[in-house]
CSV table of C-alpha atoms (C1' of nucleotides) in Angstrom, one decimal:
chain,number,residue,atom,x,y,z
Q,26,MET,CA,-4.0,-17.9,-24.1
Q,27,ASP,CA,-1.2,-16.3,-25.5
Q,28,ARG,CA,-3.2,-13.0,-25.9
Q,29,PRO,CA,-1.7,-10.0,-23.2
Q,30,LEU,CA,-4.1,-9.7,-20.9
Q,31,LYS,CA,-5.9,-6.8,-20.0
Q,32,ILE,CA,-6.0,-4.8,-16.8
Q,33,ASP,CA,-9.4,-6.0,-16.0
Q,34,GLU,CA,-8.2,-9.4,-17.0
Q,35,LEU,CA,-5.6,-10.0,-14.1
Q,36,LEU,CA,-7.0,-11.2,-10.5
Q,37,CYS,CA,-4.2,-9.5,-9.4
Q,38,PHE,CA,-5.5,-5.9,-10.8
Q,39,SER,CA,-9.2,-6.9,-9.4
Q,40,VAL,CA,-7.0,-7.9,-5.7
Q,41,TYR,CA,-5.4,-4.6,-5.8
Q,42,SER,CA,-8.3,-2.4,-6.9
Q,43,VAL,CA,-10.7,-4.5,-4.1
Q,44,ASN,CA,-8.1,-3.3,-1.2
Q,45,HIS,CA,-7.7,0.2,-2.9
Q,46,ALA,CA,-11.6,0.4,-2.4
Q,47,ILE,CA,-11.7,-1.0,1.0
Q,48,SER,CA,-9.2,1.2,2.4
Q,49,ARG,CA,-10.9,4.0,1.1
Q,50,LEU,CA,-14.4,2.6,2.5
Q,51,TYR,CA,-12.8,2.6,6.1
Q,52,ARG,CA,-10.5,5.8,5.7
Q,53,PRO,CA,-13.6,8.2,6.4
Q,54,LEU,CA,-15.1,5.5,9.5
Q,55,LEU,CA,-12.0,5.2,10.9
Q,56,ALA,CA,-11.1,9.2,10.7
Q,57,PRO,CA,-13.2,9.8,14.1
Q,58,LEU,CA,-11.8,7.1,15.7
Q,59,GLY,CA,-8.0,8.7,14.6
Q,60,LEU,CA,-7.7,5.4,13.1
Q,61,THR,CA,-5.6,4.3,10.1
Q,62,TYR,CA,-6.6,1.3,8.4
Q,63,PRO,CA,-4.0,-0.8,9.3
Q,64,GLN,CA,-4.3,0.7,12.7
Q,65,TYR,CA,-7.0,-1.0,12.8
Q,66,LEU,CA,-6.1,-3.9,11.5
Q,67,VAL,CA,-3.7,-4.1,14.1
Q,68,LEU,CA,-6.3,-3.8,16.9
Q,69,VAL,CA,-8.5,-6.2,15.9
Q,70,ALA,CA,-5.6,-8.1,16.0
Q,71,LEU,CA,-4.8,-7.1,19.6
Q,72,TRP,CA,-9.0,-7.3,20.7
Q,73,ASP,CA,-8.5,-10.6,20.0
Q,74,ARG,CA,-5.0,-11.4,22.5
Q,75,ASP,CA,-3.9,-8.7,24.0
Q,76,HIS,CA,-0.1,-8.5,25.3
Q,77,ARG,CA,2.1,-10.2,23.0
Q,78,ARG,CA,5.6,-10.3,21.0
Q,79,VAL,CA,5.4,-7.6,18.1
Q,80,SER,CA,6.9,-10.8,15.9
Q,81,ASP,CA,3.6,-12.5,17.2
Q,82,LEU,CA,1.8,-9.6,16.2
Q,83,GLY,CA,3.8,-9.2,12.5
Q,84,ALA,CA,3.0,-13.4,11.7
Q,85,GLU,CA,-0.3,-12.8,12.0
Q,86,LEU,CA,-0.6,-9.4,9.5
Q,87,GLN,CA,1.8,-10.9,7.5
Q,88,LEU,CA,3.6,-7.5,8.3
Q,89,ASP,CA,7.5,-7.2,9.9
Q,90,THR,CA,9.1,-5.2,12.0
Q,91,ASN,CA,10.2,-2.3,9.3
Q,92,THR,CA,6.5,-1.9,9.0
Q,93,LEU,CA,5.4,-2.5,12.7
Q,94,THR,CA,7.7,-1.0,14.4
Q,95,PRO,CA,6.5,2.9,13.4
Q,96,LEU,CA,3.1,1.9,13.2
Q,97,LEU,CA,3.5,0.9,17.2
Q,98,LYS,CA,5.4,3.7,18.0
Q,99,ARG,CA,2.3,5.9,16.6
Q,100,MET,CA,-0.4,4.2,18.5
Q,101,GLU,CA,2.2,4.0,21.5
Q,102,THR,CA,2.2,8.4,20.9
Q,103,ALA,CA,-1.4,8.0,20.1
Q,104,GLY,CA,-2.5,6.2,23.5
Q,105,LEU,CA,-4.0,3.5,22.3
Q,106,LEU,CA,-1.5,0.8,23.5
Q,107,THR,CA,2.1,0.4,25.1
Q,108,ARG,CA,5.8,-1.0,24.0
Q,109,GLN,CA,7.4,-2.9,27.2
Q,110,ARG,CA,10.9,-5.0,27.1
Q,111,ASN,CA,9.9,-8.5,28.4
Q,112,PRO,CA,11.7,-8.8,31.2
Q,113,GLU,CA,11.8,-12.7,30.7
Q,114,ASP,CA,13.9,-11.8,27.2
Q,115,GLU,CA,15.3,-8.3,26.6
Q,116,ARG,CA,15.3,-8.6,23.0
Q,117,SER,CA,11.4,-8.8,22.7
Q,118,LEU,CA,8.9,-6.1,23.1
Q,119,ILE,CA,5.1,-7.1,24.6
Q,120,VAL,CA,2.9,-5.3,23.0
Q,121,THR,CA,-0.2,-4.5,25.3
Q,122,LEU,CA,-3.5,-2.6,24.6
Q,123,THR,CA,-4.1,0.5,27.0
Q,124,GLU,CA,-8.1,1.0,28.2
Q,125,ASN,CA,-8.4,3.7,25.1
Q,126,GLY,CA,-7.2,1.2,23.1
Q,127,ARG,CA,-9.0,-1.2,24.6
Q,128,VAL,CA,-12.6,0.8,24.4
Q,129,LEU,CA,-12.8,1.4,20.5
Q,130,GLU,CA,-13.5,-2.3,20.3
Q,131,HIS,CA,-16.8,-1.3,21.1
Q,132,LYS,CA,-17.1,1.5,18.8
Q,133,ALA,CA,-16.3,-0.6,16.2
Q,134,THR,CA,-18.8,-3.2,16.5
Q,135,GLU,CA,-20.8,-0.6,14.4
Q,136,LEU,CA,-17.9,-0.3,11.8
Q,137,THR,CA,-18.5,-3.8,11.1
Q,138,ALA,CA,-22.2,-3.8,10.1
Q,139,CYS,CA,-21.3,-0.2,8.2
Q,140,VAL,CA,-18.6,-2.2,5.9
Q,141,LEU,CA,-21.1,-5.2,5.8
Q,142,GLU,CA,-23.8,-2.8,4.5
Q,143,ALA,CA,-21.5,-1.5,2.0
Q,144,MET,CA,-20.4,-5.1,0.8
Q,145,GLY,CA,-23.8,-6.5,-0.1
Q,146,GLY,CA,-25.2,-7.5,3.1
Q,147,ASP,CA,-25.0,-11.4,1.4
Q,148,ILE,CA,-22.9,-13.0,4.8
Q,149,GLU,CA,-22.7,-16.6,3.0
Q,150,GLU,CA,-21.4,-14.8,-0.2
Q,151,LEU,CA,-18.7,-12.6,1.5
Q,152,SER,CA,-17.3,-15.4,3.7
Q,153,ALA,CA,-17.4,-17.6,0.7
Q,154,LEU,CA,-15.5,-14.5,-1.4
Q,155,ARG,CA,-13.0,-14.5,2.0
Q,156,ASP,CA,-12.2,-18.4,2.1
Q,157,GLN,CA,-11.5,-18.6,-1.6
Q,158,LEU,CA,-8.6,-15.7,-1.0
Q,159,HIS,CA,-7.4,-17.2,2.1
Q,160,ALA,CA,-7.1,-20.6,0.6
Q,161,LEU,CA,-5.2,-18.2,-2.7
Q,162,ARG,CA,-2.8,-16.7,0.2
Q,163,ASP,CA,-1.9,-20.3,1.2
Q,164,LYS,CA,-1.7,-21.5,-2.2
Q,165,LEU,CA,1.1,-17.9,-2.8
Q,166,GLU,CA,2.8,-18.4,0.5
Q,167,GLN,CA,3.6,-22.1,0.5
Q,168,ARG,CA,5.8,-21.3,-2.1
J,24,MET,CA,-23.5,-11.8,14.6
J,25,ASP,CA,-23.0,-9.9,17.4
J,26,ARG,CA,-19.8,-11.2,18.2
J,27,PRO,CA,-16.2,-9.1,18.0
J,28,LEU,CA,-14.5,-10.8,15.0
J,29,LYS,CA,-10.8,-11.9,14.3
J,30,ILE,CA,-8.6,-10.6,12.3
J,31,ASP,CA,-8.9,-13.6,9.7
J,32,GLU,CA,-12.7,-13.6,9.3
J,33,LEU,CA,-12.4,-9.9,8.3
J,34,LEU,CA,-13.2,-10.3,4.5
J,35,CYS,CA,-10.9,-6.7,4.1
J,36,PHE,CA,-8.1,-8.6,6.2
J,37,SER,CA,-8.1,-11.7,3.6
J,38,VAL,CA,-8.3,-9.0,1.0
J,39,TYR,CA,-5.1,-6.7,2.4
J,40,SER,CA,-3.4,-10.0,3.4
J,41,VAL,CA,-3.4,-11.4,-0.8
J,42,ASN,CA,-2.4,-8.2,-1.4
J,43,HIS,CA,0.5,-8.2,0.1
J,44,ALA,CA,1.2,-11.8,-0.9
J,45,ILE,CA,0.6,-10.9,-4.7
J,46,SER,CA,3.1,-7.9,-4.2
J,47,ARG,CA,5.6,-10.4,-2.7
J,48,LEU,CA,5.1,-12.5,-5.6
J,49,TYR,CA,6.1,-10.3,-7.8
J,50,ARG,CA,8.7,-8.4,-6.8
J,51,PRO,CA,11.6,-10.7,-7.8
J,52,LEU,CA,10.0,-11.6,-10.9
J,53,LEU,CA,9.6,-7.7,-12.0
J,54,ALA,CA,12.9,-6.7,-10.0
J,55,PRO,CA,15.2,-8.0,-13.3
J,56,LEU,CA,13.4,-5.6,-15.5
J,57,GLY,CA,14.0,-2.5,-13.4
J,58,LEU,CA,9.8,-3.1,-12.2
J,59,THR,CA,7.7,-1.8,-9.1
J,60,TYR,CA,3.7,-3.8,-8.8
J,61,PRO,CA,2.6,-0.8,-9.5
J,62,GLN,CA,4.7,0.3,-12.1
J,63,TYR,CA,3.7,-2.5,-13.8
J,64,LEU,CA,0.6,-2.2,-14.2
J,65,VAL,CA,0.5,0.8,-15.4
J,66,LEU,CA,2.7,-0.8,-18.3
J,67,VAL,CA,-0.3,-3.3,-18.6
J,68,ALA,CA,-2.7,-1.1,-19.0
J,69,LEU,CA,-0.2,1.5,-21.2
J,70,TRP,CA,0.5,-1.8,-23.6
J,71,ASP,CA,-3.7,-2.0,-24.2
J,72,ARG,CA,-4.2,1.8,-24.7
J,73,ASP,CA,-1.3,4.7,-25.4
J,74,HIS,CA,-0.8,7.8,-25.5
J,75,ARG,CA,-3.4,8.8,-23.5
J,76,ARG,CA,-3.6,11.0,-20.9
J,77,VAL,CA,-2.9,10.5,-17.0
J,78,SER,CA,-6.5,10.9,-15.8
J,79,ASP,CA,-7.6,8.2,-18.2
J,80,LEU,CA,-5.1,6.4,-16.9
J,81,GLY,CA,-5.8,7.2,-13.1
J,82,ALA,CA,-10.0,6.3,-13.8
J,83,GLU,CA,-8.8,2.9,-14.9
J,84,LEU,CA,-6.5,2.1,-12.2
J,85,GLN,CA,-8.4,4.2,-9.7
J,86,LEU,CA,-5.5,6.2,-8.7
J,87,ASP,CA,-4.8,9.9,-8.8
J,88,THR,CA,-3.0,12.3,-9.8
J,89,ASN,CA,-0.9,12.4,-6.7
J,90,THR,CA,0.7,9.3,-6.9
J,91,LEU,CA,0.5,9.1,-10.4
J,92,THR,CA,2.6,11.6,-11.3
J,93,PRO,CA,5.4,11.1,-9.3
J,94,LEU,CA,5.3,6.9,-10.4
J,95,LEU,CA,5.0,8.1,-13.8
J,96,LYS,CA,8.0,10.1,-13.7
J,97,ARG,CA,9.7,7.8,-12.5
J,98,MET,CA,9.2,5.3,-15.7
J,99,GLU,CA,10.1,8.6,-18.2
J,100,THR,CA,13.2,8.3,-16.2
J,101,ALA,CA,13.8,4.8,-16.5
J,102,GLY,CA,13.1,5.1,-20.5
J,103,LEU,CA,9.6,3.1,-20.4
J,104,LEU,CA,7.4,6.2,-21.8
J,105,THR,CA,7.6,9.7,-23.0
J,106,ARG,CA,5.3,12.6,-20.5
J,107,GLN,CA,4.0,15.3,-23.1
J,108,ARG,CA,1.4,18.7,-22.5
J,109,ASN,CA,-1.4,18.1,-25.5
J,110,PRO,CA,-1.1,20.6,-27.8
J,111,GLU,CA,-4.9,20.5,-28.8
J,112,ASP,CA,-5.6,21.5,-24.2
J,113,GLU,CA,-1.7,22.4,-22.4
J,114,ARG,CA,-4.0,21.1,-19.5
J,115,SER,CA,-3.5,17.4,-20.4
J,116,LEU,CA,-0.4,15.1,-20.4
J,117,ILE,CA,0.0,13.0,-23.1
J,118,VAL,CA,1.2,9.3,-21.6
J,119,THR,CA,3.5,7.5,-24.0
J,120,LEU,CA,6.1,4.2,-24.4
J,121,THR,CA,8.8,4.4,-25.4
J,122,GLU,CA,10.2,1.4,-27.8
J,123,ASN,CA,12.0,0.0,-24.5
J,124,GLY,CA,8.5,0.1,-23.3
J,125,ARG,CA,6.9,-1.5,-25.4
J,126,VAL,CA,9.2,-3.9,-25.6
J,127,LEU,CA,8.7,-5.1,-22.2
J,128,GLU,CA,5.5,-6.8,-22.8
J,129,HIS,CA,6.8,-9.8,-24.3
J,130,LYS,CA,9.0,-10.6,-21.5
J,131,ALA,CA,5.4,-9.7,-19.0
J,132,THR,CA,3.6,-12.7,-20.8
J,133,GLU,CA,6.0,-15.5,-19.1
J,134,LEU,CA,5.3,-13.4,-16.1
J,135,THR,CA,1.7,-13.5,-16.4
J,136,ALA,CA,2.4,-17.9,-17.0
J,137,CYS,CA,4.8,-17.8,-14.0
J,138,VAL,CA,1.9,-16.0,-11.5
J,139,LEU,CA,-0.8,-18.2,-13.4
J,140,GLU,CA,0.7,-21.7,-11.6
J,141,ALA,CA,1.5,-19.9,-8.4
J,142,MET,CA,-2.0,-19.4,-8.1
J,143,GLY,CA,-2.7,-22.9,-8.8
J,144,GLY,CA,-2.9,-23.1,-12.1
J,145,ASP,CA,-7.2,-23.4,-12.3
J,146,ILE,CA,-8.1,-20.9,-15.1
J,147,GLU,CA,-11.9,-21.1,-14.0
J,148,GLU,CA,-12.0,-20.5,-10.4
J,149,LEU,CA,-9.6,-17.8,-10.6
J,150,SER,CA,-11.4,-16.4,-13.1
J,151,ALA,CA,-14.9,-16.5,-10.9
J,152,LEU,CA,-12.6,-14.9,-8.4
J,153,ARG,CA,-11.9,-12.2,-10.3
J,154,ASP,CA,-15.4,-11.6,-11.1
J,155,GLN,CA,-16.4,-11.8,-7.2
J,156,LEU,CA,-13.9,-8.8,-6.8
J,157,HIS,CA,-14.9,-7.0,-9.6
J,158,ALA,CA,-18.4,-6.9,-8.5
J,159,LEU,CA,-17.2,-6.1,-5.1
J,160,ARG,CA,-15.3,-3.2,-5.9
J,161,ASP,CA,-18.4,-1.8,-7.7
J,162,LYS,CA,-20.7,-2.1,-4.9
J,163,LEU,CA,-18.5,-0.1,-2.8
J,164,GLU,CA,-17.6,1.9,-5.7
J,165,GLN,CA,-20.8,3.3,-6.3
J,166,ARG,CA,-21.7,4.3,-2.9
I,13,DG,C1',-12.8,39.8,-25.1
I,14,DG,C1',-12.6,40.0,-20.1
I,15,DC,C1',-13.0,37.6,-15.9
I,16,DG,C1',-14.3,33.8,-12.3
I,17,DA,C1',-15.1,28.9,-12.5
I,18,DT,C1',-14.1,24.5,-13.8
I,19,DT,C1',-10.3,21.6,-15.4
I,20,DA,C1',-6.1,18.8,-15.3
I,21,DT,C1',-1.8,18.2,-13.2
I,22,DA,C1',1.6,19.1,-10.0
I,23,DT,C1',3.2,19.6,-4.9
I,24,DC,C1',3.2,18.6,-0.1
I,25,DG,C1',3.2,16.3,4.1
I,26,DT,C1',1.8,11.4,6.6
I,27,DG,C1',2.0,7.0,6.4
I,28,DT,C1',2.6,2.3,5.4
I,29,DG,C1',5.5,-1.4,2.9
I,30,DC,C1',9.7,-3.7,2.3
I,31,DG,C1',14.8,-4.9,1.3
I,32,DA,C1',18.5,-4.1,3.2
I,33,DT,C1',21.4,-3.1,7.6
I,34,DA,C1',23.0,-2.4,12.4
I,35,DT,C1',21.7,-3.3,17.0
I,36,DA,C1',20.9,-5.3,21.2
I,37,DC,C1',20.4,-9.7,23.8
I,38,DT,C1',20.4,-15.1,24.3
I,39,DT,C1',22.3,-19.2,23.5
I,40,DG,C1',25.3,-23.0,22.8
I,41,DG,C1',29.6,-25.6,22.2
I,42,DG,C1',34.8,-25.6,23.8
O,26,DC,C1',33.7,-18.6,30.9
O,27,DC,C1',33.5,-16.7,26.9
O,28,DC,C1',32.5,-15.9,22.3
O,29,DA,C1',30.8,-16.8,17.8
O,30,DA,C1',26.1,-18.0,15.7
O,31,DG,C1',21.3,-17.0,16.3
O,32,DT,C1',17.5,-14.1,17.9
O,33,DA,C1',14.1,-9.9,18.3
O,34,DT,C1',13.4,-5.1,17.0
O,35,DA,C1',15.3,-0.6,15.3
O,36,DT,C1',17.2,2.0,11.5
O,37,DC,C1',17.2,3.4,6.8
O,38,DG,C1',16.3,4.5,2.0
O,39,DC,C1',12.8,3.8,-1.6
O,40,DA,C1',8.2,3.4,-3.4
O,41,DC,C1',3.1,4.0,-3.6
O,42,DA,C1',-1.7,6.4,-1.5
O,43,DC,C1',-3.2,9.7,-0.8
O,44,DG,C1',-5.8,13.9,1.4
O,45,DA,C1',-5.5,18.9,1.2
O,46,DT,C1',-3.5,22.3,-1.3
O,47,DA,C1',-1.0,25.1,-6.3
O,48,DT,C1',-0.7,26.3,-10.1
O,49,DA,C1',-1.8,26.2,-14.7
O,50,DA,C1',-4.8,26.3,-18.6
O,51,DT,C1',-9.5,26.6,-20.6
O,52,DC,C1',-14.3,27.8,-21.1
O,53,DG,C1',-18.8,30.0,-20.5
O,54,DC,C1',-21.3,33.5,-19.4
O,55,DC,C1',-21.7,38.4,-19.9
DNA sequence: GGCGATTATATCGTGTGCGATATACTTGGG
DNA sequence: CCCAAGTATATCGCACACGATATAATCGCC
C-alpha cells in the first residue's frame, strides 16, 4: 500500500477522534459534579485504590508528575482529596480521598450507565473493543 | 453490573490511554520534521485536499476554530501553509499548502510504515479496529 | 438599499500533556 | 559520617482542546 492514506483511513486518527468524542460526551455529564474528564479518571483510579503515592497513580494512568501535580492540586483545592508527605519517605506524596471525593462514586454509577447507553449498550462488543485497545497499548508501550 | 468499574475496565480509559501512547509514538518520529502530532493530522487532511476553508478542515478533524486558528498560524509561521482571505467571501479563510508543506508528504510515507510496524503490522486487524472506532464515533456524534 | 440575523473566524481563559530542568530527600560506598 | 548517585515530586514553557465571547462580513427580508 504505497498510496498516501486519507485521514479517515488512519487508525491513529480514529483513536484521536473517538477520544475527543468521548471527552465531549463526558463534559456535560461531569460539569454538574465540577469535574473535568481527566479528573474523573483520577477519581476512578482512587475509588479503586486510595492512599497511594503520586507515582503509583501516574503509573496506572500513564501520566507523569508534570501533568499530575497541578491536576491533583486543583482537585485538592476542590476538596476532593488530600496530599500529604509520606512520613516514611519525605520525598513521596500520599494522595487520599476526602469524604467529598468518596461520595462522588455513587453519582458516577449513573454516569457510567449513561455513557454505556450512548455507546450503543452492547457490553460484549464494547468489552471486545476495549481488550483490542489494551493489546494495542501494550504493543506500543513495549517499544 | 452494579460493581464500580476499575480504570482498566473502562473503554473510555483504554481509548484515552491508546491515544496518548500513539501521540508518544509519533512525537520522536515527527520531531525531526518540526511537527507536532495534531499538526501532522492537519497535514494529512491537506495532502488529500488542499485549498479549503478553515471550517472545512475543522469539520473533517472535528476541531473548532479556537483550536485550529492558533494551530494553523503556527504552521504558517513554520512555512508549511498560507492563510488567505477568500475574495468571494471575505469572512472565510483559505488554507493552502506551500511547496514546503507538500514536500513533507514523501517523508511521511516512511513514517506510516514505521507506525504500522509498531502497531503489530497486521493490516487486516488494524483496519477492523479502525472501523469499529469509526462506528463508535458515529454513535457518539449522532447524539 | 438598509438593517437585524446569520455565518466565519478570532480571541480569551482554563485545563491538560509532556520535554526539560530544578529541588528535596534518601541511600550506599568509602 | 559524608557525599555522590539515585529517587520523588515540582516547576517552566509550549502546544493543544474547548466553552464563552467578540469581530467582521454576508444574507435576507422589508
